[in-house]
Coordinates of C-alpha atoms and ligand atoms in Angstrom, one line a residue:
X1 CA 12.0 18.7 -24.4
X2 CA 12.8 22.3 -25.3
X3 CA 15.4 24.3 -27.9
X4 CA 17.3 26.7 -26.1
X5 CA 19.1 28.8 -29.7
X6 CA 22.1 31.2 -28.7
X7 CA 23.2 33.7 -31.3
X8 CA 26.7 35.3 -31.6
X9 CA 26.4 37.8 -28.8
X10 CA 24.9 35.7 -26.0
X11 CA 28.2 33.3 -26.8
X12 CA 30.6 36.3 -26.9
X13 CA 33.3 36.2 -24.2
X14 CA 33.4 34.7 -20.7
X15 CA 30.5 36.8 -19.2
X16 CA 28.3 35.8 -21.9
X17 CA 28.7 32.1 -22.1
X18 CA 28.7 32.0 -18.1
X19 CA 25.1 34.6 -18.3
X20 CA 24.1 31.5 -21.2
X21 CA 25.1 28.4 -18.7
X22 CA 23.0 29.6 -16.2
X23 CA 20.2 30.1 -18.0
X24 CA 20.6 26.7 -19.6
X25 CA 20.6 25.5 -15.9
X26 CA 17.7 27.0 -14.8
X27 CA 16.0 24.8 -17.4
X28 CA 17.7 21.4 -16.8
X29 CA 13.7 20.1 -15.8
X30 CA 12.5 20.7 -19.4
X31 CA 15.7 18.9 -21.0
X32 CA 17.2 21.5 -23.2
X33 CA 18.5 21.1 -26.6
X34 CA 21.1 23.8 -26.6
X35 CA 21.9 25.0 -30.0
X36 CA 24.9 27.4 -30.3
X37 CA 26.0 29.9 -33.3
X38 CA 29.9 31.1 -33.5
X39 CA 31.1 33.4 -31.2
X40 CA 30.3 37.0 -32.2
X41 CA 32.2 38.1 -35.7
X42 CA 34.1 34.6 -35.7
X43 CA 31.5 33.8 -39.1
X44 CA 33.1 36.9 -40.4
X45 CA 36.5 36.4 -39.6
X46 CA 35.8 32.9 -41.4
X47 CA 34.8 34.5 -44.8
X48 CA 37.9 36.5 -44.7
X49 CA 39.6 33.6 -44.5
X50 CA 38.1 32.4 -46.9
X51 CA 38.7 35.0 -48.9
X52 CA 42.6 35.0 -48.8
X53 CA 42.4 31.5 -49.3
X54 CA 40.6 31.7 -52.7
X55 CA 43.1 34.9 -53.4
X56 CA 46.6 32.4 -52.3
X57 CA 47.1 34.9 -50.0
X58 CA 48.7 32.3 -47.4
X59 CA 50.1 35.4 -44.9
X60 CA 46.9 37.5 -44.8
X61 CA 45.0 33.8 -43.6
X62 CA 47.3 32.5 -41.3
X63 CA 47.2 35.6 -39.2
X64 CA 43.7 35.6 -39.2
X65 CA 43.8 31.7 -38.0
X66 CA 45.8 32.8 -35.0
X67 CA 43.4 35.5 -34.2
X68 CA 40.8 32.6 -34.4
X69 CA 42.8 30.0 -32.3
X70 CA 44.3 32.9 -29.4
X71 CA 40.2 33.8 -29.1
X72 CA 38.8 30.5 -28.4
X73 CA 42.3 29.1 -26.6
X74 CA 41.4 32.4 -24.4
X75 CA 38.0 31.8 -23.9
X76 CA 38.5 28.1 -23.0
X77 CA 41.3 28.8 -20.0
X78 CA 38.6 31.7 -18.9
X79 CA 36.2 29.5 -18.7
X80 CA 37.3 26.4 -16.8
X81 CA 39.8 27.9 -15.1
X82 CA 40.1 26.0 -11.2
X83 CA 40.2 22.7 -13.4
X84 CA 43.8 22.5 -15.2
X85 CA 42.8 19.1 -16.5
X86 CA 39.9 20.0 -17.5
X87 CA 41.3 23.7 -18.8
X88 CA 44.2 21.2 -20.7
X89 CA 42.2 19.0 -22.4
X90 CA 39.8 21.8 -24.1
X91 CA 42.6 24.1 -24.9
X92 CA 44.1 21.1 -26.7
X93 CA 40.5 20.5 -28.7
X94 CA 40.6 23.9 -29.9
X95 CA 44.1 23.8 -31.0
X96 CA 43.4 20.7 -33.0
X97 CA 40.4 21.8 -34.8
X98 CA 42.6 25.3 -35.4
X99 CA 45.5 22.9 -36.5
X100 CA 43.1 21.0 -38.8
X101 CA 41.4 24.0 -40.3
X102 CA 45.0 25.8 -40.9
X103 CA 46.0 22.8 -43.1
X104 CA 43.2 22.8 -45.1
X105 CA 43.2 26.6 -45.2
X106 CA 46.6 26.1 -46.8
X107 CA 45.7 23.3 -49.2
X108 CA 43.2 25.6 -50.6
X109 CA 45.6 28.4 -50.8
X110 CA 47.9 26.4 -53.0
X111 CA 45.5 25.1 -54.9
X112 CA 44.5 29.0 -55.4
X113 CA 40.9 28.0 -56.1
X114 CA 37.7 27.7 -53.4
X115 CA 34.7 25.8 -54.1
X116 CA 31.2 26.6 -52.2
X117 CA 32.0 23.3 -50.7
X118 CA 35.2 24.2 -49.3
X119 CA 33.8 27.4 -48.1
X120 CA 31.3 25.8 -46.0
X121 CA 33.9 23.8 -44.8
X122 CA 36.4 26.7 -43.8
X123 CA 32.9 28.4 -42.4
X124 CA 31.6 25.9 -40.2
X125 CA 34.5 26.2 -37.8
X126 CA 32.8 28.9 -36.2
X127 CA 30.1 26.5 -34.7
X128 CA 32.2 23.8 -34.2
X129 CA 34.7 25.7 -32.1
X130 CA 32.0 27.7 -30.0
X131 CA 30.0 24.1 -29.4
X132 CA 33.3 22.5 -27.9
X133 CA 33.7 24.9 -25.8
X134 CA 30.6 25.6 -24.3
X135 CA 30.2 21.6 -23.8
X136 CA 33.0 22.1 -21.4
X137 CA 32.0 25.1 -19.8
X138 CA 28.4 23.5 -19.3
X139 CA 30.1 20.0 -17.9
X140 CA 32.5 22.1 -15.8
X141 CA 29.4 24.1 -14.2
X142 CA 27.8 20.8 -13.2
X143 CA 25.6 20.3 -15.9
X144 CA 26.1 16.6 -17.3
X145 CA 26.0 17.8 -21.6
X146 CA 26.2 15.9 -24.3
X147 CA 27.4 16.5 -27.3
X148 CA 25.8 16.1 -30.8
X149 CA 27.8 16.5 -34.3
X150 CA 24.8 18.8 -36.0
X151 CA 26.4 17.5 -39.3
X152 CA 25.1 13.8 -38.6
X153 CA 21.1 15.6 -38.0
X154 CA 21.0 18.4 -40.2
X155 CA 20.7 17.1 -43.7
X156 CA 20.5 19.4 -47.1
X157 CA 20.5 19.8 -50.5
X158 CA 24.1 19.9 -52.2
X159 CA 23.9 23.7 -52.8
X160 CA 26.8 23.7 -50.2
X161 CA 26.3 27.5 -49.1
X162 CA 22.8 27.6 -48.2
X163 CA 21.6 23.8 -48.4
X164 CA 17.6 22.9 -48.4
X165 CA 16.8 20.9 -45.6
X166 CA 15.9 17.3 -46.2
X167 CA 13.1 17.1 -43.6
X168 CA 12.1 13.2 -44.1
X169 CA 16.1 12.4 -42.8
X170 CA 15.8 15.2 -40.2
X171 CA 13.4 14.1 -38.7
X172 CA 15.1 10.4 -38.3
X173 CA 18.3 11.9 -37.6
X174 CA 17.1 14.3 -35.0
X175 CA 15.6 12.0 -32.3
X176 CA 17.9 9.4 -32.8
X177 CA 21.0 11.3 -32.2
X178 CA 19.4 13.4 -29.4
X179 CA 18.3 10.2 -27.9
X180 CA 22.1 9.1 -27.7
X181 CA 23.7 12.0 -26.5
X182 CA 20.6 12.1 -23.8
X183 CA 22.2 8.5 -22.6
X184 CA 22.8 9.9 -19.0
X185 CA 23.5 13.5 -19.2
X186 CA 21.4 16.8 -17.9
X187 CA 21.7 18.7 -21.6
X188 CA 22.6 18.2 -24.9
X189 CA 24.7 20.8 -27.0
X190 CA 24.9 21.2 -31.0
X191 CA 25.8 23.5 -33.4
X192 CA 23.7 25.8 -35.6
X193 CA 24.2 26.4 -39.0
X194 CA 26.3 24.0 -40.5
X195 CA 24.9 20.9 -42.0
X196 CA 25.8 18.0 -44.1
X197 CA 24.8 16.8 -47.4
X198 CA 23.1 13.5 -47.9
X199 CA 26.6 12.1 -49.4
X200 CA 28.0 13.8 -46.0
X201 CA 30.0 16.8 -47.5
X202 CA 30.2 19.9 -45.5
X203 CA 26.7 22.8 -46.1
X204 CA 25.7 25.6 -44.3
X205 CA 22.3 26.8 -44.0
X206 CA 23.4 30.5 -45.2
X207 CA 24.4 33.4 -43.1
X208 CA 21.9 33.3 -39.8
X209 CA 21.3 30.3 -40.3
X210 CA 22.1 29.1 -36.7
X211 CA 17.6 29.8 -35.6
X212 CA 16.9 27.9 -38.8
X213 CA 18.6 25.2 -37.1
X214 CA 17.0 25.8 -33.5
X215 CA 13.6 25.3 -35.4
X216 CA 14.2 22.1 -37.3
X217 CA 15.8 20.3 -34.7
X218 CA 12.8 21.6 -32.3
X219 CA 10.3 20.2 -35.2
X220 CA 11.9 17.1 -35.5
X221 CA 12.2 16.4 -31.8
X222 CA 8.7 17.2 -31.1
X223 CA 10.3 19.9 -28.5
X224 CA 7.5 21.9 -26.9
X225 CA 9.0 25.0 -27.2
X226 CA 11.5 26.4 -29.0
X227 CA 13.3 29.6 -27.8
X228 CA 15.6 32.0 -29.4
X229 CA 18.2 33.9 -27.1
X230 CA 19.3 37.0 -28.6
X231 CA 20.9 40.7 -27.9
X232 CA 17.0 42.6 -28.0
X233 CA 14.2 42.0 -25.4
X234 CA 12.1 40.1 -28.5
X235 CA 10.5 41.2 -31.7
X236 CA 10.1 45.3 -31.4
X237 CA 8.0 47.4 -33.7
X238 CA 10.9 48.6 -35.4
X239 CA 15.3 47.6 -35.9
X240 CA 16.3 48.9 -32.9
X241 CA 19.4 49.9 -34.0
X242 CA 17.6 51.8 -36.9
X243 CA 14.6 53.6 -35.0
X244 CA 15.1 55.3 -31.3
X245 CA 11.5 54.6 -29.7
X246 CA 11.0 51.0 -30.8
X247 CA 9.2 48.6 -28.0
X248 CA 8.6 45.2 -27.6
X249 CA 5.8 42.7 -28.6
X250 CA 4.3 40.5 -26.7
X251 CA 3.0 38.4 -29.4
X252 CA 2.9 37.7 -32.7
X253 CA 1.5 35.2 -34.9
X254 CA 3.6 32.9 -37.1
X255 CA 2.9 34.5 -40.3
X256 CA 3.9 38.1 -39.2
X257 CA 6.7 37.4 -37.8
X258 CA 7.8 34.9 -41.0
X259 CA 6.8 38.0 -43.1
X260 CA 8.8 40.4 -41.2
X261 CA 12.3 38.5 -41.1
X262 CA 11.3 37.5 -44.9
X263 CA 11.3 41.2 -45.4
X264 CA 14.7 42.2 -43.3
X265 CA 14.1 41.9 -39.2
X266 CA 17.4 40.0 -39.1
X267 CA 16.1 39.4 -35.6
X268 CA 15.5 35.9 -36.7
X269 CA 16.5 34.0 -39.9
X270 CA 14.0 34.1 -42.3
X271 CA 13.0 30.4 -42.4
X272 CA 12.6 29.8 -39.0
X273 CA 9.2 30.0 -38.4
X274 CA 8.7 26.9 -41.5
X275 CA 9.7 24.1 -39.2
X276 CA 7.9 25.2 -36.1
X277 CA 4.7 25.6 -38.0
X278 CA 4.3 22.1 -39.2
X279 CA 4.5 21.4 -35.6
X280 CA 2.9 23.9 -34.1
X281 CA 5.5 24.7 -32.1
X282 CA 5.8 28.2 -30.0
X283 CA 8.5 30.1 -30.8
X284 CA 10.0 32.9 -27.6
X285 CA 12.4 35.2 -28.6
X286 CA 14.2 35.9 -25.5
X287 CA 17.3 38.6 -24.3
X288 CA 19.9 36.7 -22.8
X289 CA 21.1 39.5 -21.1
X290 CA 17.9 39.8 -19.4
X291 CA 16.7 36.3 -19.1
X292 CA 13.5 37.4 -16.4
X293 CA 12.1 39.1 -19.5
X294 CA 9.0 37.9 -21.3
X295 CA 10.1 38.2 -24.7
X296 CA 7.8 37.8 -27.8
X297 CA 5.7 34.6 -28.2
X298 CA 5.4 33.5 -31.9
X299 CA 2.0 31.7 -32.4
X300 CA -0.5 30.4 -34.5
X301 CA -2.8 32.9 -35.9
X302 CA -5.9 32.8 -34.2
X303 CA -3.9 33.9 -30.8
X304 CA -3.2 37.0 -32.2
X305 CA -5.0 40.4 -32.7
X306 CA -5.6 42.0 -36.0
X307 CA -3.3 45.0 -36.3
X308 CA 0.1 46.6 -37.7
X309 CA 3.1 45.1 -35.6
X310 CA 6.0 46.1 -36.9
X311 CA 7.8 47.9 -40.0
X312 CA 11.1 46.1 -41.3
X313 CA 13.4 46.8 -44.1
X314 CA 15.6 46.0 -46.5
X315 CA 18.1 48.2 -47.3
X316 CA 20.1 46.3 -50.1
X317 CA 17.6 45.7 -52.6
X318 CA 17.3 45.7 -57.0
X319 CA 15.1 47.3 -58.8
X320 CA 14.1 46.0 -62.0
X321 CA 12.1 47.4 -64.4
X322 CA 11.5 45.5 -67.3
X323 CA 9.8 47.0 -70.6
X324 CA 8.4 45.4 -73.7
X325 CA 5.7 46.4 -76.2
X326 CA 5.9 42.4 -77.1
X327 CA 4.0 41.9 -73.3
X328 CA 0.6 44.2 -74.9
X329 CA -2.0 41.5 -75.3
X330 CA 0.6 38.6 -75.3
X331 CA -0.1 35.6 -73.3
X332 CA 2.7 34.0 -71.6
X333 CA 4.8 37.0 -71.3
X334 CA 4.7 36.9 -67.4
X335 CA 5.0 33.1 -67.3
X336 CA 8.1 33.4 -69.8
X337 CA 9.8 36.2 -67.3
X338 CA 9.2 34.6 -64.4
X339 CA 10.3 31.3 -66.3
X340 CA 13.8 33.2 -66.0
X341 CA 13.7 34.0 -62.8
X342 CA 13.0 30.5 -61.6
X343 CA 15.6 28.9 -64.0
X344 CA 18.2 30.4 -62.0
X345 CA 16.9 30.5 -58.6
X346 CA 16.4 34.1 -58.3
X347 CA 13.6 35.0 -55.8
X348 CA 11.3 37.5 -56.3
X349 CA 10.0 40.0 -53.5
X350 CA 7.8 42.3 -54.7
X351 CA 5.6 42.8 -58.3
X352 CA 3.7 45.1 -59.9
X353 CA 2.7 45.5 -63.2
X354 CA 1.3 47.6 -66.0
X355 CA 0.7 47.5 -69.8
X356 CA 3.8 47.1 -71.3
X357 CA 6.1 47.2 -68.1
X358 CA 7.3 44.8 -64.9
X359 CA 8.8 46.3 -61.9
X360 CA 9.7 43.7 -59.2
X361 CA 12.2 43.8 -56.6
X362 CA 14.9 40.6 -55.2
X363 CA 17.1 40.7 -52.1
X364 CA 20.3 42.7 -53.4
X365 CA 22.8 39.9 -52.3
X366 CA 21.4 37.8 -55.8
X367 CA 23.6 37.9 -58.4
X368 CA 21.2 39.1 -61.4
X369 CA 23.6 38.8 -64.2
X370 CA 22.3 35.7 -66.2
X371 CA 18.7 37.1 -65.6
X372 CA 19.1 40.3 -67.2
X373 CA 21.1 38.6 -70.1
X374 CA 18.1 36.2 -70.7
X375 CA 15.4 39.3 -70.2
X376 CA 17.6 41.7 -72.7
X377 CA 17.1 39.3 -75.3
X378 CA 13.2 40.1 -75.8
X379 CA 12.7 43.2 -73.1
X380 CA 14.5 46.2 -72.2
X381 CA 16.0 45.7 -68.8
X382 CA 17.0 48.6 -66.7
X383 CA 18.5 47.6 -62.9
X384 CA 18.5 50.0 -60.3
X385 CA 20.5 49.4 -57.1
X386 CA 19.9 52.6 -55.1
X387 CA 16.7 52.1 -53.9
X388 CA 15.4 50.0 -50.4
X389 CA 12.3 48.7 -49.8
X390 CA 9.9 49.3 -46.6
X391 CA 7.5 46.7 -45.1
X392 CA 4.9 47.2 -42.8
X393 CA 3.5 44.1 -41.1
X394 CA 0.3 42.9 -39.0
X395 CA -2.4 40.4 -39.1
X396 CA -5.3 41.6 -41.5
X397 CA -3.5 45.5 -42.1
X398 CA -5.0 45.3 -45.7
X399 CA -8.2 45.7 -43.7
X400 CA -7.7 48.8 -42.3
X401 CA -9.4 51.5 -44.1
X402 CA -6.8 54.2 -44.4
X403 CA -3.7 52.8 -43.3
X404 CA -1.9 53.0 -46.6
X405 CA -3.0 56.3 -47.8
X406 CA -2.3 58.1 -44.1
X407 CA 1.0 56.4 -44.4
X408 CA 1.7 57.5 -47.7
X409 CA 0.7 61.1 -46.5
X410 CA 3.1 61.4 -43.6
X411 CA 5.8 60.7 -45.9
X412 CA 4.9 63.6 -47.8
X413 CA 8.8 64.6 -49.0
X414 CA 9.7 61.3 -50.0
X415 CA 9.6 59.2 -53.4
X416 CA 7.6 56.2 -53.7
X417 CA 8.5 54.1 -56.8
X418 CA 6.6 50.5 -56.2
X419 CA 3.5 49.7 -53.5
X420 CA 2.8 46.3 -53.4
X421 CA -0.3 45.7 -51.2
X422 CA -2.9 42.9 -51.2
X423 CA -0.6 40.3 -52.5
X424 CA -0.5 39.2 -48.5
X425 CA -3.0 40.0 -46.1
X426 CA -0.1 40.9 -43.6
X427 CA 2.3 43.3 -45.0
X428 CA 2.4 46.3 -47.0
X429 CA 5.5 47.1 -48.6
X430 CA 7.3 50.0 -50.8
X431 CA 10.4 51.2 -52.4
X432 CA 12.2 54.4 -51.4
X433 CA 15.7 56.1 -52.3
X434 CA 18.4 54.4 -50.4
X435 CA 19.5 57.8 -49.3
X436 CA 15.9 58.5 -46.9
X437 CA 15.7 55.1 -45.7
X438 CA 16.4 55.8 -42.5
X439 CA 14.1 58.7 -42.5
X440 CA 11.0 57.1 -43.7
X441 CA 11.4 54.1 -41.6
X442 CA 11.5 56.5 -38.5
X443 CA 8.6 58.3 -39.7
X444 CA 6.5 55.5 -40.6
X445 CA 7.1 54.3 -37.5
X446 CA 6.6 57.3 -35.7
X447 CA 3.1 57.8 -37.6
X448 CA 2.1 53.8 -37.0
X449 CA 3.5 53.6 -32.8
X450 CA 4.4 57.2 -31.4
X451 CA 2.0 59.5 -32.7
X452 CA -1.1 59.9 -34.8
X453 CA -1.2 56.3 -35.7
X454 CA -3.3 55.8 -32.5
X455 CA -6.3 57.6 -33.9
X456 CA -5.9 55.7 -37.6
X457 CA -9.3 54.9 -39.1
X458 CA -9.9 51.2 -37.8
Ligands
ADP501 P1 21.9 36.6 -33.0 O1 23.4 36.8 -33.1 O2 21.5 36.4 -31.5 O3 21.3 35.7 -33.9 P2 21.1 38.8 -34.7 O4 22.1 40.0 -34.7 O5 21.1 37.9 -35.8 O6 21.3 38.1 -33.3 O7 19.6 39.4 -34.4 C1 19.4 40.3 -33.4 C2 19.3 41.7 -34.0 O8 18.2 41.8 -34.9 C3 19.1 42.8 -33.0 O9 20.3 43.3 -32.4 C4 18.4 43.9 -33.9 O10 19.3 44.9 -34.2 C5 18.0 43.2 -35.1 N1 16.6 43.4 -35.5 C6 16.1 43.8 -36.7 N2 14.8 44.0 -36.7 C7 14.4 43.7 -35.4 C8 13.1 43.7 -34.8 N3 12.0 44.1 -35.4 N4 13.0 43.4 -33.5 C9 14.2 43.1 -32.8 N5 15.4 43.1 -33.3 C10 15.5 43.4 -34.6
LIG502 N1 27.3 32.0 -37.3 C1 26.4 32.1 -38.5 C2 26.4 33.5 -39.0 O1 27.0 34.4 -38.4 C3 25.1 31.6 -38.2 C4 24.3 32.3 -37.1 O2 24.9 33.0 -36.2 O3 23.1 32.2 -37.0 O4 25.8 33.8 -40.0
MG503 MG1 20.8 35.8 -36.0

């Protein structure tokens, strides 16, 4: 058994989904678990809807519903066109889920008020729609699919937004509903990202979410592989939308490529790799425009060669920088700060600190408000949010004898306000203005894979 994962743009329109079915075909021998995200931009469209439902805003969401519905409606008659039965019946599936979602669209809009429950609800449409129409589109091109509801598998925590998985009911959930849906059919289809709580209200596993999925259904069903089809010929050495001369790797171990989505490849979700490891499953991260590619093969460790791999980023970062001349010689001072952070589930990136100061980084989308209010009660707090942060990643880099300093020297005109090295024995990271992130990623990368970087100091 295998996971096959499609992402937004190997799912866009007609040519995609068909380039996706044929792939899926070509795989039939290794029984695929097809997992599918939205269409591409339908999660976004979904938040605005969202959005104007929270606001009242009744107008504004209803036109954006019959965006939604003409898409899919659309996609569907593309799709199994040749088979007006067929064509009838799915057309009508996607104008009942629309139908269902616009009511509860407009409950909420009276009501004037959205919950993160509700949200999750409105946002998992995206899946749901995509999934029931690839099912047909699958079962119209001869391949016998079932389908799974990814809400009876997928079980989280009640933080409805970005639920924690509940492994021990996964991994009964997972076999037994794939075994079902297996009951004579060539393929199996779900939906990524969205999730149910263990009381069976609607969760999401936060925005990406959909390879997070691929990789705990592929843990819990013992799959042998688990592969990722995306927009980019695998992992590169660099955001290929961000750096000109990026190229592709062939493979890299689990914890690189966990450190490098932790630290901003959105290439893959950051949790993926969790799931896969317990197994030891291989990950492939695979172009589904070019599906003869090799890809990137995600392994265990001892696979891999020592060496820098890649250099990711996250733009939207905070800067904190907390001062207190109570933290000289006090015990407990980190503990109590950190205490904070934990309290309200505020993660923390990077660290460094000195005498009577604490400068640490978190992901810019946390909402910081309660921690600074706790902190400004026994430290000075100062927040900066123009600032990005700059990772380099490899197996064993804080081995290499002059990797940070050469770095540091080919970014001679830039500012460097935080290094955090050592704490992992795979990544090196920094903090830079916002304004030259672009050109210090380029030129790190240019010093690490075009140029000089070759005749580093090993
Ligand atoms: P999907 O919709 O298939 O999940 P995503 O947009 O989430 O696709 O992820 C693919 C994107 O990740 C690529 O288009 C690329 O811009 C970005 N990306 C960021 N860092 C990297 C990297 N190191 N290697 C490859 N892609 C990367
Ligand atoms: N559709 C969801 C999102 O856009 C999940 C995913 O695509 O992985 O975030
Ligand atoms: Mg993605």
């Amino acid at each position: 058994m295998i996971v096959m994962k499609f992402g937004g743009t190997s799912v866009a329109n007609y040519e995609a989904i068909s380039r996706t079915v044929s792939i899926v075909h070509s795989k039939l021998a290794e029984k695929p678990i097809v997992v599918v995200s939205a269409l591409s931009k339908v999660t976004d469209l979904l938040y605005k809807i969202a959005d104007n439902a929270a606001e009242g805003n009744r107008a504004a969401a209803d036109e954006k519903l019959e965006e939604l519905r003409l898409r899919h409606a659309g996609l569907a008659s593309e799709l199994l066109a040749g088979d007006s039965e067929l064509c009838a019946e799915a057309v009508g599936k996607v104008n009942e889920i629309c139908g269902t979602l616009a009511s509860f669209v407009g409950a909420v809009c009276s009501l004037g008020e959205l919950t993160d429950r509700s949200k999750a609800k409105i946002i998992s449409h995206g899946e749901w729609l995509s999934s029931t129409i690839i099912c047909y589109a699958m079962n119209h091109r001869g391949i016998k699919t079932g389908f799974i509801d990814a809400r009876k598998m997928i079980v989280t925590s009640p933080e409805y937004m970005k639920g924690e998985p509940v492994i021990e009911e996964i991994v009964k959930r997972v076999p037994e509903e794939v075994s079902k849906a297996y009951q004579g059919a060539d393929a199996v289809i779900t939906q990524g990202f969205i999730a149910s709580t263990v009381k069976g209200e609607p969760a999401v596993l936060g925005r990406g979410g959909s390879d997070y999925s691929a990789s705990l259904i592929g843990m819990a069903a013992d799959a042998s592989r688990i592969e990722i089809w995306t927009d980019v010929d695998g992992v590169r050495t660099a955001d290929p939308r961000r750096v000109a001369n990026t190229r592709n790797i062939s493979k890299i171990s689990f914890e690189e490529a966990a450190e490098m989505a932790h630290f901003g490849a959105k290439v893959l979700h950051p949790l993926t790799i969790e799931p896969a490891v317990m197994k030891n499953i291989p990950v492939y991260v695979l172009n589904s425009m070019k599906p003869e590619g090799e890809g990137t093969a995600i392994l265990q460790s001892d696979q891999i060669e020592d060496g820098v791999k890649s250099v990711s980023f996250k733009e939207n970062i905070l800067l904190l920088n907390i001062f207190s001349t109570k933290m000289i010689n006090v015990s407990g001072f980190l503990n109590k700060v950190f205490g904070i952070f934990a309290e309200n589930k505020v993660s923390v990136d990077l660290i460094s600190t000195s005498e009577a100061n604490i400068s640490l980084t978190v992901d810019g989308s946390q909402n910081l408000d309660s921690v600074v209010r706790e902190l400004s009660e026994f430290a000075e707090v100062d927040v900066d949010n123009d600032k990005s942060q700059v990772s380099i990643i490899g197996k064993n880099i804080v081995n290499l004898r002059g990797l940070l300093r050469q770095t540091m020297a080919s970014l001679k005109d830039c500012n460097i306000y935080m290094i955090s090295q050592g704490a992992s024995f795979v990544n090196i990271s920094f903090v830079v203005d916002r304004a030259s992130l672009t050109e210090v990623v380029q030129e790190v990368h240019r010093y690490l894979f075009e140029s000089c970087g070759n005749d580093r100091e090993a």
